[in-house]
GROMACS .gro file of C-alpha atoms in nm:
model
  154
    1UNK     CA    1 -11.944  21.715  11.195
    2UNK     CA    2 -11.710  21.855  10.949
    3UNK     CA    3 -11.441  21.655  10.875
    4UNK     CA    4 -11.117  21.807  10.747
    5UNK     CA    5 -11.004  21.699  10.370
    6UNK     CA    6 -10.704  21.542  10.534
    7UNK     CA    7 -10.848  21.328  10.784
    8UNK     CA    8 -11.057  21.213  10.506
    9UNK     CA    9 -10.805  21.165  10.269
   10UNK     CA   10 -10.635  20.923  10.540
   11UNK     CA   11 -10.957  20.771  10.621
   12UNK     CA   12 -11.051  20.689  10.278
   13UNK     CA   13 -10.693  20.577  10.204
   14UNK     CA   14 -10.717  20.308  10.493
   15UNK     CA   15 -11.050  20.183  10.321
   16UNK     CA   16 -11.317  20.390  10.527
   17UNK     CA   17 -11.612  20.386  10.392
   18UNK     CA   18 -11.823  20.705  10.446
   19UNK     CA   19 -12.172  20.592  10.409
   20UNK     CA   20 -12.094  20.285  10.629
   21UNK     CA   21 -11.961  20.490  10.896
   22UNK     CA   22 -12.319  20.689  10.905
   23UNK     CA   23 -12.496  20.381  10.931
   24UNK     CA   24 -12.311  20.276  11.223
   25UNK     CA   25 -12.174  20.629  11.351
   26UNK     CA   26 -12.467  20.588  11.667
   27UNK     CA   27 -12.346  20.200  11.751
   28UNK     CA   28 -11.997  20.329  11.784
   29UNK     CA   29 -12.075  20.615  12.013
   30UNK     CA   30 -12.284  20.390  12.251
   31UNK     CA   31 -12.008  20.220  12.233
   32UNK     CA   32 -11.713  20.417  12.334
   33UNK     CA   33 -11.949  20.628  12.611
   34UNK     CA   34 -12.034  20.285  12.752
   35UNK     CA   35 -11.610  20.213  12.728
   36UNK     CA   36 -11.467  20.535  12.830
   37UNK     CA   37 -11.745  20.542  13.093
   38UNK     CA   38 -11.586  20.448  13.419
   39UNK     CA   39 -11.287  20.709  13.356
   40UNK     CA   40 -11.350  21.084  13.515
   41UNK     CA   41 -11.342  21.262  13.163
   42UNK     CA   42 -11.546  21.530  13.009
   43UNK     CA   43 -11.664  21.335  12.721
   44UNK     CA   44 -11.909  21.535  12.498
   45UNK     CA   45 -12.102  21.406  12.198
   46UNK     CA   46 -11.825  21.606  11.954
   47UNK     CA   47 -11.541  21.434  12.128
   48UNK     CA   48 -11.710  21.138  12.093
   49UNK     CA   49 -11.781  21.151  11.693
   50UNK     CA   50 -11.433  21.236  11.668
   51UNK     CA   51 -11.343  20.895  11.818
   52UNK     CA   52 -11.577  20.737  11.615
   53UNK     CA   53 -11.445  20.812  11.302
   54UNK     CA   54 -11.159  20.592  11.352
   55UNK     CA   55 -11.333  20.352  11.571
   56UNK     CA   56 -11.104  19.989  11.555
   57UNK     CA   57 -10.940  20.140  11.235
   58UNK     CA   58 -10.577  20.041  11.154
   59UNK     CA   59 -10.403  20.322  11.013
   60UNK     CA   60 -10.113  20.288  10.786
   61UNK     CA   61  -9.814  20.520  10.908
   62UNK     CA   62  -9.550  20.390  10.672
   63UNK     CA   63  -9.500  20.019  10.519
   64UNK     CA   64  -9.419  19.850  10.883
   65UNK     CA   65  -9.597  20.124  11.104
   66UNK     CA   66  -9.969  20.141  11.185
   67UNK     CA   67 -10.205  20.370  11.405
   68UNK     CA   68 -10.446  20.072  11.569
   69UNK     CA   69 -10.760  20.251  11.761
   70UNK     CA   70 -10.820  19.937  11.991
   71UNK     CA   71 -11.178  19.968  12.135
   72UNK     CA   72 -11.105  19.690  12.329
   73UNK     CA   73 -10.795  19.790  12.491
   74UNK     CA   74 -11.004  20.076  12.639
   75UNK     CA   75 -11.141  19.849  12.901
   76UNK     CA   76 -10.846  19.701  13.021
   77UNK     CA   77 -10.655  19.988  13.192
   78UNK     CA   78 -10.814  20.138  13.529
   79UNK     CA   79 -10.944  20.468  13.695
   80UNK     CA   80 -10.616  20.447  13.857
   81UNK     CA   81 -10.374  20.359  13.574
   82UNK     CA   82 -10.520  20.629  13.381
   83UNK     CA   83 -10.454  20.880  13.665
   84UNK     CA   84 -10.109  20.785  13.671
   85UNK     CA   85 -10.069  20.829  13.290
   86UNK     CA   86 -10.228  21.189  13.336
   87UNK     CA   87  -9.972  21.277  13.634
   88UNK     CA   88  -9.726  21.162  13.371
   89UNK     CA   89  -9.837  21.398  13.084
   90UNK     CA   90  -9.894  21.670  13.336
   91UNK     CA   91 -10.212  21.700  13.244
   92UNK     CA   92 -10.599  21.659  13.468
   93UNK     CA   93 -10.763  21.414  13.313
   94UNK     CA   94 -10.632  21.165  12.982
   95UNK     CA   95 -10.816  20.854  12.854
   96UNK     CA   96 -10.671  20.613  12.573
   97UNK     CA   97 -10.691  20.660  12.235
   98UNK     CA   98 -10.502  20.433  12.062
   99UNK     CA   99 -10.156  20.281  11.985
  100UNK     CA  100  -9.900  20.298  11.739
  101UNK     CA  101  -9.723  19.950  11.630
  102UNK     CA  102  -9.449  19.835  11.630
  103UNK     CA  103  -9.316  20.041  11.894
  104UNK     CA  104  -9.511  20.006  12.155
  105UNK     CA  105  -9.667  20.395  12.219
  106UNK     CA  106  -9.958  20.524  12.363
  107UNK     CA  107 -10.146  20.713  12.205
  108UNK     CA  108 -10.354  20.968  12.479
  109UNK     CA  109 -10.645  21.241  12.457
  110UNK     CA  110 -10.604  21.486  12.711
  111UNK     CA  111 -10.902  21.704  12.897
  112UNK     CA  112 -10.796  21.978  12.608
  113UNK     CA  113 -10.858  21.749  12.328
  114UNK     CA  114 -10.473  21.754  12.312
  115UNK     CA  115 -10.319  21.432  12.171
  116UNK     CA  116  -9.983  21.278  12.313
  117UNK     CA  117  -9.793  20.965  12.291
  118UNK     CA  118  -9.576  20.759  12.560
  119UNK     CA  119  -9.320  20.479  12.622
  120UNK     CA  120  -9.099  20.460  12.877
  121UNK     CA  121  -8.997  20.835  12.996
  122UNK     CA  122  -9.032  20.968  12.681
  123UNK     CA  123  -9.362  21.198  12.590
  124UNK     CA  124  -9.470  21.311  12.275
  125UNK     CA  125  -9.675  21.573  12.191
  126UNK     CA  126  -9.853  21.558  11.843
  127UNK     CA  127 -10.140  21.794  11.839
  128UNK     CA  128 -10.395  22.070  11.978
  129UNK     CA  129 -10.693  21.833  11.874
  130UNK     CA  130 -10.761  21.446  11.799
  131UNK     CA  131 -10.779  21.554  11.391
  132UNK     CA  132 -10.441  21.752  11.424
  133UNK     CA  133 -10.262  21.473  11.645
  134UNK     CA  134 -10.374  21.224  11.472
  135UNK     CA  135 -10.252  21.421  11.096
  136UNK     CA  136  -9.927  21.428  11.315
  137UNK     CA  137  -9.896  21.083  11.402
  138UNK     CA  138  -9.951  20.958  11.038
  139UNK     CA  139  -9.728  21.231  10.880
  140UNK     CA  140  -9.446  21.180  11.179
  141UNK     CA  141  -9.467  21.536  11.272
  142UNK     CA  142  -9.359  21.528  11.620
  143UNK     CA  143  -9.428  21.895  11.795
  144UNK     CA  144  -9.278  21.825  12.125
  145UNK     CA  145  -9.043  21.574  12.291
  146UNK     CA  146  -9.013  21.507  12.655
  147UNK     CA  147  -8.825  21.317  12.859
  148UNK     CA  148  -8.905  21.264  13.192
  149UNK     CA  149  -8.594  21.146  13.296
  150UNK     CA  150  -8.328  21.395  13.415
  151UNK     CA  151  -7.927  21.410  13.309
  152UNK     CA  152  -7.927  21.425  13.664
  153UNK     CA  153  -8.074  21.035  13.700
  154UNK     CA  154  -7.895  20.918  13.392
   0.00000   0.00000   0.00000
């Protein structure tokens, strides 16, 4: 997989180690196919090693900000949650990838590889593909803004 210089640059900033990662890049795809399992998702092997690259990783947004990939928080939401996050987002399909802290938003991957954020009734949209979104996230590019609730419901 190529990996683009600024995903790196983030990685290795947030002390990833490359050759590490190789040794353990198969353990963390068993992994997350065996997590993200019991969701209806196209998962691929490329989708997959694009997870895995920040597999549990705390990324550093800004000084009181971080990016947490929480493998474990994966398990806890349900075929049915997940649904209702996807009806949300407007989108088929959506598992979890990760959340951003303090502030309490969701991080999603959408069937397109698209990468969006929620809390509340507010949806973000941060990026065409998990390196882009996530490139997004850290740099607080926001592409798109949503709220879900109307002036009409205010």
């Amino acid at each position: 997989m190529n990996i683009p210089t600024a995903i790196k640059e983030i990685l290795v900033h947030n002390h990833w180690d490359e050759f590490n990662f190789q040794m353990m890049s198969d353990c963390y795809a068993d992994k997350l196919k065996q997590s993200y399992s019991k969701f209806d998702y196209p998962l691929n092997d490329g989708i997959i090693s694009k997870i895995a690259l920040f597999y549990n990783m705390k990324l550093e947004l800004n000084q009181s900000n971080i990016l947490y990939f929480d493998v474990k928080k994966i398990k806890k939401y349900s075929p049915e949650a997940i649904q209702k996050v996807a009806v949300k987002l407007k989108v088929n399909k959506v598992i979890y990838l990760a959340d951003i802290h303090p502030g309490y938003l969701t991080v999603w991957l959408d069937e397109r590889e698209q990468v969006w954020a929620d809390y509340d009734n507010l949806v973000y949209y941060y990026g065409s593909d998990i390196f882009s979104g996530v490139q997004n996230i850290i740099s607080g590019n926001v592409l798109e803004t949503i709220n879900l609730v109307s002036n009409n419901e205010r």
